Coordinates of C-alpha atoms and ligand atoms in Angstrom, one line a residue:
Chain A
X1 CA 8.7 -35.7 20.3
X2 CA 10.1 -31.8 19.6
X3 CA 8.3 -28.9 21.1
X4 CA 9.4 -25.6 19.8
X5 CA 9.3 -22.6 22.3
X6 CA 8.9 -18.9 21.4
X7 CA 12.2 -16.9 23.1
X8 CA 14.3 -13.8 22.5
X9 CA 17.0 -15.8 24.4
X10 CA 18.7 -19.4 24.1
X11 CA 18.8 -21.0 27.3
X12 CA 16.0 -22.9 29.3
X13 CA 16.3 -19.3 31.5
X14 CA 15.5 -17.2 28.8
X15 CA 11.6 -15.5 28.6
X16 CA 9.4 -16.8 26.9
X17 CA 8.6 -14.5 24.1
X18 CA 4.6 -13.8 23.7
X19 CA 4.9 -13.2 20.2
X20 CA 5.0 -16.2 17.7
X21 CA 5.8 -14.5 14.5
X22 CA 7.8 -12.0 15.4
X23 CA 9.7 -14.3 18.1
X24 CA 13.7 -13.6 17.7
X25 CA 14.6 -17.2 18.0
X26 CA 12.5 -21.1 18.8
X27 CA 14.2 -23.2 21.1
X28 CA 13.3 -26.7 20.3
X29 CA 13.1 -28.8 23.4
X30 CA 13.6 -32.9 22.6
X31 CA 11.2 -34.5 24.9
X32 CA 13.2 -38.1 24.3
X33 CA 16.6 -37.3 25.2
X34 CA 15.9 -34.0 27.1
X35 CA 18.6 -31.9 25.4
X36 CA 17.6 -28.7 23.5
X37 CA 18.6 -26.9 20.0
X38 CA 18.2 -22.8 19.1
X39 CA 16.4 -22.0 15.9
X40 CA 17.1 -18.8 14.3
X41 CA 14.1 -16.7 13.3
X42 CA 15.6 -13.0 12.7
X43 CA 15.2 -13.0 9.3
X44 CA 11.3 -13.2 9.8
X45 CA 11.6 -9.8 12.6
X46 CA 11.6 -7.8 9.2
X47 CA 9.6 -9.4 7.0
X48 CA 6.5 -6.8 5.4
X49 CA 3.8 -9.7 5.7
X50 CA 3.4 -13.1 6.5
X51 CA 5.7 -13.2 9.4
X52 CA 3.6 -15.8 11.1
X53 CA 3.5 -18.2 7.8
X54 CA 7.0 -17.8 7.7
X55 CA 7.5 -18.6 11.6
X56 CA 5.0 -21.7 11.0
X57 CA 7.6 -23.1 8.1
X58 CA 10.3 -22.7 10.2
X59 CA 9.5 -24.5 12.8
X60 CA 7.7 -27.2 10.5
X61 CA 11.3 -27.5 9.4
X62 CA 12.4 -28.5 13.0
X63 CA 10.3 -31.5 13.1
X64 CA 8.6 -30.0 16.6
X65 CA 5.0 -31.3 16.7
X66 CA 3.9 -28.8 19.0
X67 CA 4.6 -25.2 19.6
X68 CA 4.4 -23.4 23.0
X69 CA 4.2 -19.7 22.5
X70 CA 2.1 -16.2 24.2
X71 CA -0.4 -16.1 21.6
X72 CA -0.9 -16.6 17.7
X73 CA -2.1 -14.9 15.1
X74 CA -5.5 -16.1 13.0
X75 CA -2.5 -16.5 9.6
X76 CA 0.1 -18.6 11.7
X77 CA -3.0 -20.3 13.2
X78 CA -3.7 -21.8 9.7
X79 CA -0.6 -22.3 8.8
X80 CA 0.2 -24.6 12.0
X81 CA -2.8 -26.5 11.7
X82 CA -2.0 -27.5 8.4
X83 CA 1.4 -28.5 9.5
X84 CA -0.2 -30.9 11.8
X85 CA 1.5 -28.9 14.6
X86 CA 0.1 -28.1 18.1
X87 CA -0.3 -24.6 19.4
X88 CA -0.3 -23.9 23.1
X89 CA -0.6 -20.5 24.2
X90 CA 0.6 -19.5 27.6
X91 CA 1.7 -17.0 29.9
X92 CA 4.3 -18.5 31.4
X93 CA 7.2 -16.1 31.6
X94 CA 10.7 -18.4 31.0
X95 CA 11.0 -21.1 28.7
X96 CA 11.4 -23.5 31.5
X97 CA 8.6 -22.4 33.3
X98 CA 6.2 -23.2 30.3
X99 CA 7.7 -26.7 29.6
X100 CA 7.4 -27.7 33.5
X101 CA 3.8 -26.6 32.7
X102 CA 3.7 -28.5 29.7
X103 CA 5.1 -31.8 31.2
X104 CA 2.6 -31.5 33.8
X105 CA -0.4 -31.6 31.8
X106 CA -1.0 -27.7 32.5
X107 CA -1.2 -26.5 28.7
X108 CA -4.3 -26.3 26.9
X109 CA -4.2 -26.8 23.3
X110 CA -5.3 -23.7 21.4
X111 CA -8.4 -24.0 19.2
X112 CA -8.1 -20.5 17.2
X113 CA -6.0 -17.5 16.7
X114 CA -6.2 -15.4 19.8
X115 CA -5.2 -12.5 18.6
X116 CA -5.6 -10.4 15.1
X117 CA -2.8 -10.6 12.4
X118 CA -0.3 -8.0 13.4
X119 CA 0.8 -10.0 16.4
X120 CA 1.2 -13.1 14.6
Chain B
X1 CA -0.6 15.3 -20.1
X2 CA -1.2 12.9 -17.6
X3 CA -1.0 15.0 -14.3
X4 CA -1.1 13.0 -10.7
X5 CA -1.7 15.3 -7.6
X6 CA -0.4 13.5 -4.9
X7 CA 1.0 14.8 -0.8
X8 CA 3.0 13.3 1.4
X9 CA -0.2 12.5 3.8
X10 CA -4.0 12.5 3.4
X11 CA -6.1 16.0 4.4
X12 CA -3.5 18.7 2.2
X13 CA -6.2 18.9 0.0
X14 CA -4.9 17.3 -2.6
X15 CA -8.3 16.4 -3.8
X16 CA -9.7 20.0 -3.8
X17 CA -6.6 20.6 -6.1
X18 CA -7.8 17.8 -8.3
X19 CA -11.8 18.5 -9.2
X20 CA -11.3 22.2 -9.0
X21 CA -8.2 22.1 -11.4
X22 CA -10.5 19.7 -13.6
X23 CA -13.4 21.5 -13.7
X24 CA -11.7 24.8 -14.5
X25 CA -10.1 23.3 -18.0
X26 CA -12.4 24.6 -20.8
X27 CA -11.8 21.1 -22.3
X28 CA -13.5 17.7 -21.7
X29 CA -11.3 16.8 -19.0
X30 CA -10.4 13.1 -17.4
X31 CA -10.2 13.0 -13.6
X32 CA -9.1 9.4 -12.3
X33 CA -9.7 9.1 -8.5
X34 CA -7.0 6.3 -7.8
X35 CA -7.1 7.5 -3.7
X36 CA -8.6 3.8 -4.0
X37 CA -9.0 3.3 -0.4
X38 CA -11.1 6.7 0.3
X39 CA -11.7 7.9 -2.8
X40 CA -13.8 11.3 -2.2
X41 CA -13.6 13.3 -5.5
X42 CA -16.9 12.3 -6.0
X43 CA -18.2 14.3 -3.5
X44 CA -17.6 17.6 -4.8
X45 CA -19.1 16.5 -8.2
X46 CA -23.0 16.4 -9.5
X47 CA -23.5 14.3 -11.7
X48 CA -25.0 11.1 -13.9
X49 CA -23.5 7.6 -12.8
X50 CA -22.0 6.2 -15.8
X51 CA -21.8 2.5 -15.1
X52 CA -19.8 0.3 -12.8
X53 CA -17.4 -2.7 -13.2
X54 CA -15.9 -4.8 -11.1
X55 CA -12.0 -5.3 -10.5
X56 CA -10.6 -8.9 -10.1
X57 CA -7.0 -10.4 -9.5
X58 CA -6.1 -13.8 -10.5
X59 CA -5.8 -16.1 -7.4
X60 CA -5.0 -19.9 -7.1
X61 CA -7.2 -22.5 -7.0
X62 CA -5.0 -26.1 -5.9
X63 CA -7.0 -29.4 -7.4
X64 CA -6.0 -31.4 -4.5
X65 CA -6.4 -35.0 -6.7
X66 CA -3.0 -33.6 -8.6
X67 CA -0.7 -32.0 -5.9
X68 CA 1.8 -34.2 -4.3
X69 CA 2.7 -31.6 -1.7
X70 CA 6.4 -30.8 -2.8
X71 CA 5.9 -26.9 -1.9
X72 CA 7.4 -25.4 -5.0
X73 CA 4.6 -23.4 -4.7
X74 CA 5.6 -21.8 -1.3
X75 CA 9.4 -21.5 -1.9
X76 CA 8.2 -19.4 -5.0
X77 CA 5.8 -17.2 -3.5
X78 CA 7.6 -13.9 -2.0
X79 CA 4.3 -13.0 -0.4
X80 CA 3.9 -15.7 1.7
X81 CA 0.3 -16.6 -0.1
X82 CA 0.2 -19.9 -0.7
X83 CA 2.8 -22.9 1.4
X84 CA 2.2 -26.5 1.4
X85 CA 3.7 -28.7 4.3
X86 CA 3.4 -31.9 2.2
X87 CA 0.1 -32.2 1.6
X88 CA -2.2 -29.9 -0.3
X89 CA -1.1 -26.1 0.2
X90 CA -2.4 -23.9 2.6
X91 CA -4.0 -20.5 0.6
X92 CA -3.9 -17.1 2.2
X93 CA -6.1 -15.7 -0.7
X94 CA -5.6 -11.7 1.3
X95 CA -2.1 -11.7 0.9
X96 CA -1.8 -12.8 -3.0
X97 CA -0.9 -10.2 -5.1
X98 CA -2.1 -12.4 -8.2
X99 CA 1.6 -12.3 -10.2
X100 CA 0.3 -16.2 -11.4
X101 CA 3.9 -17.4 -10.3
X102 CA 3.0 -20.8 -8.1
X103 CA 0.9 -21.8 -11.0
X104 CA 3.8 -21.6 -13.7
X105 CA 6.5 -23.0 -11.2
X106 CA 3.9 -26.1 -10.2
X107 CA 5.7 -29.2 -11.8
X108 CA 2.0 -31.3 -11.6
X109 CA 0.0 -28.4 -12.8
X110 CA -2.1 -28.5 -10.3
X111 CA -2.7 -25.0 -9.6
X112 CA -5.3 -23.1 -11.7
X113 CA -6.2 -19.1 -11.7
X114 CA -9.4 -18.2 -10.4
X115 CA -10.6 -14.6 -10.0
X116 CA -11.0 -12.9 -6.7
X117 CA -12.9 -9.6 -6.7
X118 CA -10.8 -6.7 -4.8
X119 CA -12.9 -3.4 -5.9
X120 CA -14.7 -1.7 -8.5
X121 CA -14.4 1.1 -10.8
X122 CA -16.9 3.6 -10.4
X123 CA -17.9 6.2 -13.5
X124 CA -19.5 9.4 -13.6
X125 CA -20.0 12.5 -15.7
X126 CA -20.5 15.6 -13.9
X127 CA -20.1 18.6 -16.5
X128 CA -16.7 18.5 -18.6
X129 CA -15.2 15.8 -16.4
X130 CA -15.9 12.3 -16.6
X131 CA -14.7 10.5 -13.2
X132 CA -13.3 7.1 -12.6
X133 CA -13.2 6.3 -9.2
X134 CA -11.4 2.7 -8.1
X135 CA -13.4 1.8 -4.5
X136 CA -10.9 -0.9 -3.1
X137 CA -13.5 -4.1 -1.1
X138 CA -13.2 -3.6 2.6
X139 CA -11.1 -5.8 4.0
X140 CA -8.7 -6.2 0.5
X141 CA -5.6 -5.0 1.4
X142 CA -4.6 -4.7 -2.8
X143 CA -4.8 -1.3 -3.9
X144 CA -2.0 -1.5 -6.5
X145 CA -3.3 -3.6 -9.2
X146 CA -6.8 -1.8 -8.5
X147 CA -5.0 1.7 -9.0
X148 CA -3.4 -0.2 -12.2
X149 CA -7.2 -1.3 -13.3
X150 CA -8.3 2.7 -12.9
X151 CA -5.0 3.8 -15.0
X152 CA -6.2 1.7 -17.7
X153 CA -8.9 4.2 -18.1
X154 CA -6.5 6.6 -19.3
X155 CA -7.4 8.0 -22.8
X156 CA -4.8 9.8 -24.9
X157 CA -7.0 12.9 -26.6
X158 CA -7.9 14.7 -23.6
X159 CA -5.9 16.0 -20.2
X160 CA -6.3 13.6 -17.3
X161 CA -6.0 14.6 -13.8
X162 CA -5.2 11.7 -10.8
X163 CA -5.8 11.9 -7.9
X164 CA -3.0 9.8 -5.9
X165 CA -3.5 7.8 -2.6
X166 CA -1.7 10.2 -0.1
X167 CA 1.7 8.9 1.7
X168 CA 4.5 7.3 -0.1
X169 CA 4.0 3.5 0.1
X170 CA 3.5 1.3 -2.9
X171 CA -0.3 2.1 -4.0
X172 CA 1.7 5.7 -4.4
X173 CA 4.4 4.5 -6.5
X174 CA 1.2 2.7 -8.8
X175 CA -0.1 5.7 -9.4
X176 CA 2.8 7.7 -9.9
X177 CA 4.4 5.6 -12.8
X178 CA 4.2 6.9 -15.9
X179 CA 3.0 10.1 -15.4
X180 CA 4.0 13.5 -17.2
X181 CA 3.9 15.5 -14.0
X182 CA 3.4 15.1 -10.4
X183 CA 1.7 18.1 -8.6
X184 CA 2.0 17.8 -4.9
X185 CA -0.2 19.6 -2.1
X186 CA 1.0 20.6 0.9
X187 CA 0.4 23.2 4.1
X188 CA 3.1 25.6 5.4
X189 CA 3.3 23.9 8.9
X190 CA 6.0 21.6 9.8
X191 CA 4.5 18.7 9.9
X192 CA 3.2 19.2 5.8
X193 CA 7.0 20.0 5.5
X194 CA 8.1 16.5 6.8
X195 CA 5.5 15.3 4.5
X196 CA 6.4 17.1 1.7
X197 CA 10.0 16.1 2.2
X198 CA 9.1 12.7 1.6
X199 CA 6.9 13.0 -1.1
X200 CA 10.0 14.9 -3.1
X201 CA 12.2 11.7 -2.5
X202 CA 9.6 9.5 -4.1
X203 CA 8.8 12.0 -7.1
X204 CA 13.0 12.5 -7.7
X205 CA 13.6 8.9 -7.5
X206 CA 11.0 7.9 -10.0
X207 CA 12.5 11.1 -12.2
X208 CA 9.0 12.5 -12.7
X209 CA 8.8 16.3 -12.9
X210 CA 7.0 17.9 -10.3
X211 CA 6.0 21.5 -8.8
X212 CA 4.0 22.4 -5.5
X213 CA 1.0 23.7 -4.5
X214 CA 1.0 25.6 -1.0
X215 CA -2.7 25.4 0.5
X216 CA -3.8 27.2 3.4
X217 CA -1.1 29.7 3.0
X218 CA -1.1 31.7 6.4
X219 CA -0.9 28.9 8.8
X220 CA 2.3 27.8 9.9
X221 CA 5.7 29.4 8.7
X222 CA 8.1 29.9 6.0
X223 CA 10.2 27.0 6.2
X224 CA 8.3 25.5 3.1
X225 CA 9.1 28.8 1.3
X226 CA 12.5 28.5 1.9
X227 CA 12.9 24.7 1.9
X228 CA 11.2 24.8 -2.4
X229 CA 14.0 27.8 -2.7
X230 CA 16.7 25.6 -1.9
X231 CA 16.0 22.6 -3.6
X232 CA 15.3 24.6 -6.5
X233 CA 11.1 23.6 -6.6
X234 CA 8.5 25.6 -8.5
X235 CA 5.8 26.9 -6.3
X236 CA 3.1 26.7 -8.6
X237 CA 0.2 28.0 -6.7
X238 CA -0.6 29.3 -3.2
X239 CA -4.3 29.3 -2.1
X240 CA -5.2 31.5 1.4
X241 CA -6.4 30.0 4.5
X242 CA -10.0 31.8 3.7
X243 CA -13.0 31.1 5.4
X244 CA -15.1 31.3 3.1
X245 CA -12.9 28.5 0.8
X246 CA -13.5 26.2 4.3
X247 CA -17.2 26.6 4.4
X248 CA -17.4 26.3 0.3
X249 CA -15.6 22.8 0.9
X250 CA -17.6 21.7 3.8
X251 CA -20.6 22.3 2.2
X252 CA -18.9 19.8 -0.4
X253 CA -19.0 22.9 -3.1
X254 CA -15.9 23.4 -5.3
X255 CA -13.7 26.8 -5.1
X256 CA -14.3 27.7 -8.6
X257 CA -18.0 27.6 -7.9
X258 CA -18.2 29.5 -5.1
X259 CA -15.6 32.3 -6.0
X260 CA -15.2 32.4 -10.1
X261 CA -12.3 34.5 -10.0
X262 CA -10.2 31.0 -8.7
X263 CA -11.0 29.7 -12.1
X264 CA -8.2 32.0 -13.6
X265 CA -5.9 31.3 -10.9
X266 CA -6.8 27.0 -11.7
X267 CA -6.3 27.8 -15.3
X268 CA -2.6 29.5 -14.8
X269 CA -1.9 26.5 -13.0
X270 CA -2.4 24.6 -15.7
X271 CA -0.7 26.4 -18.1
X272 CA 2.3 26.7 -15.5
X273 CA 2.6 23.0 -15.5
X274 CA 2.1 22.4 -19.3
X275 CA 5.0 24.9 -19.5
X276 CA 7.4 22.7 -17.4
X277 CA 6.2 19.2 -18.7
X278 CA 7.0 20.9 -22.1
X279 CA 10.7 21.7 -21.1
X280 CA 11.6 18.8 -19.5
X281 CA 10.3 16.8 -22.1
X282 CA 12.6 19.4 -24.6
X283 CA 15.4 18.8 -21.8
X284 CA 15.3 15.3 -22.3
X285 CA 15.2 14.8 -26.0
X286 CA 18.9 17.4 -26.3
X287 CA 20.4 15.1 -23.4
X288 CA 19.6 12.3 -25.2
X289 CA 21.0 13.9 -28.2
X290 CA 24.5 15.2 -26.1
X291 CA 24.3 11.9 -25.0
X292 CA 24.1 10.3 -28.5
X293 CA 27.2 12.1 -29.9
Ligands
LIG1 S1 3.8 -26.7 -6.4 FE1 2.0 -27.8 -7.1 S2 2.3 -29.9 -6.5 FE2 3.8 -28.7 -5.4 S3 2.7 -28.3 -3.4 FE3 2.3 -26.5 -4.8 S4 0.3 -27.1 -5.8 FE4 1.1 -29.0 -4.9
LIG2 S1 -0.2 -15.8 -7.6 FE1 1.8 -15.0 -6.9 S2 1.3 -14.0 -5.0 FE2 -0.4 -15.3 -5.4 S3 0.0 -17.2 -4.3 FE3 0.8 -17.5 -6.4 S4 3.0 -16.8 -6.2 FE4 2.0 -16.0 -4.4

């Protein structure tokens, strides 16, 4: 299973970025084989509207199953959902410091948008 | 003559401009608020409601028994509206702009139109003005094809005044197009110069003809003077910051009512602008000619 991670950076290192639309890359995390891949998302940083749909298709495109990410907007919310993908929201500051939280059973699965559209 | 009064932001009084320029016309006289988000023009006018009707765009409607999920919807749709992940599509009815694309590119013909109300158009006759006001739906974040619905309103006999949305953002460039002349409103301070600045990018690039109207001259400073004398802009019409114009307005009263010598002043306005929509429509036709030789 894939988890894709919101980060402005692409190592395990990197922060965790709190915004999931707007999120300069996704670092999807292989949970089988424990190796990692970065996911360009720049071309969503300028995008008028709809920043967190587009975010949601791109990392329905990855195959992740979940997402791990600051917090999500009420549009992304939809669009994840209907993706049959996860959304965890944390506050974890790295990337690595959210999926140790993750693997230990310390995420809870988000049940709405926790923020209003312009973060999303 | 269709004649949009428009400013680079909101609070020039554009819309003083607007009623107080229509009422002072001798003629029956069209005023079109299309400031669809806060329309206000209404205020300053008594008058008989003439009737209401309601504004709708086409939005789709996915019959889930024919849609096999292959997203040709979503790769079409530039507005991010409408995106299937392999089953049936996800809508995001607020951010449809109702251009009816997914439902031609659908290869099962699964999507249909139905109509989603964003506003209404609001009528009213107050003296020789008869005023349609767009009031956009709170929440609708659509004011161009709303400003589009008030623009249909547009009839050829008689002059028409509208009354733009203020700023320079698409609902702007809707109510700009296809107008004979653009009038813009603006206050001698720096900050209505910044404005202003903007607003004369938009009005050149759509290659409308356009003057300016200085309000609340006394405030500020000359640079507006001497910005219009460089760029070579008609300064149509300067009204005073006057008391007395300040309390007329906050008491919701028109200029021309409370002090009838502004009528004139409206009326040279008028006839100023008539005057260069005239000659720039002459200008055009002998280019074209030079052109055609
Ligand atoms: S294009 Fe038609 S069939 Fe394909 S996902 Fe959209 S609605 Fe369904
Ligand atoms: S009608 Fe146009 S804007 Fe609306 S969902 Fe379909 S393609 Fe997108």
């Amino acid at each position: 299973m894939k988890i894709a991670f919101t980060t402005s950076g692409n190592g395990l290192d990197a922060p965790l970025d709190s915004r999931f639309g707007r999120a300069p890359n996704f670092l999807v995390y292989d949970l089988n084989n424990e190796t990692f891949e970065i996911v360009d998302n720049q071309q969503n940083l300028n995008a008028a509207q709809g920043a967190g749909i587009q975010s949601a298709q791109a990392v329905a495109r990855t195959g992740a199953s979940a997402v791990v990410t600051g917090h999500c907007g009420p549009k992304a919310f939809r669009a994840l959902t209907a993706a049959g993908i996860t959304i965890y929201t944390t506050e974890a500051a790295t990337v690595a410091a959210a999926l140790a939280d993750y693997q230990a059973g310390a995420l809870v699965e988000t049940a709405a948008a926790d923020v209003e559209g312009h973060w999303a | 003559m269709i004649l949009a009064v428009a400013s680079g932001k909101g609070g020039t009084g554009k819309t003083t401009v607007s009623v107080n320029l229509a009422r002072s016309l001798d003629v029956e006289t069209q005023l079109l608020d299309c400031d669809v988000e806060e329309p206000n023009g209404y205020l300053f006018l008594d008058g008989e409601a003439g009737g209401s009707q309601e504004v709708t765009i086409p939005v789709p409607l996915v019959d889930a028994a024919l849609c096999d999920g292959c997203n040709a919807c979503g790769k079409f749709c530039e507005y991010n509206a409408i995106v299937s992940f392999g089953k049936i599509p996800v809508l995001f009815p607020e951010m449809c702009h109702g251009c009816g694309g997914c439902m031609k590119v659908c290869p099962r013909r699964a999507i249909q139109e139905t109509d989603k109300r964003i506003g209404v158009i609001e009528t009213m006759r107050s003296g020789n003005i008869t005023l349609d006001y767009g009031l956009l739906d709170v929440g609708v974040a659509m004011a161009p094809p709303l400003i589009r619905a008030v623009k249909k309103r547009i009839r050829n006999n008689t002059p028409v005044i509208l009354d733009a949305p203020p700023g320079t953002s698409c609902p702007v460039i809707a109510a700009l197009r296809d107008v004979d002349f653009v009038l813009l409103v603006t206050e001698p301070t720096p900050f209505g110069l910044h404005d202003l600045r903007l607003a004369v990018d938009v009005t050149r690039e759509m290659a409308i003809p356009f003057g300016v109207v200085i309000n609340r001259l006394g405030i500020g400073d000359e640079r507006t003077h001497d910005f219009c004398r460089k760029e070579n802009i008609p300064i149509l019409m300067e009204i005073p910051d006057d008391r007395g114009i300040a309390e007329a307005y906050s008491r919701g009263e028109l200029i021309v009512d409370a002090y009838p010598e502004y009528r004139n002043l409206f009326q040279q306005l008028f006839g100023r602008i008539l005057r260069l929509a005239q000659q720039n429509v002459t200008d055009d036709t002998s280019e074209r000619r030079s052109n055609a030789r």
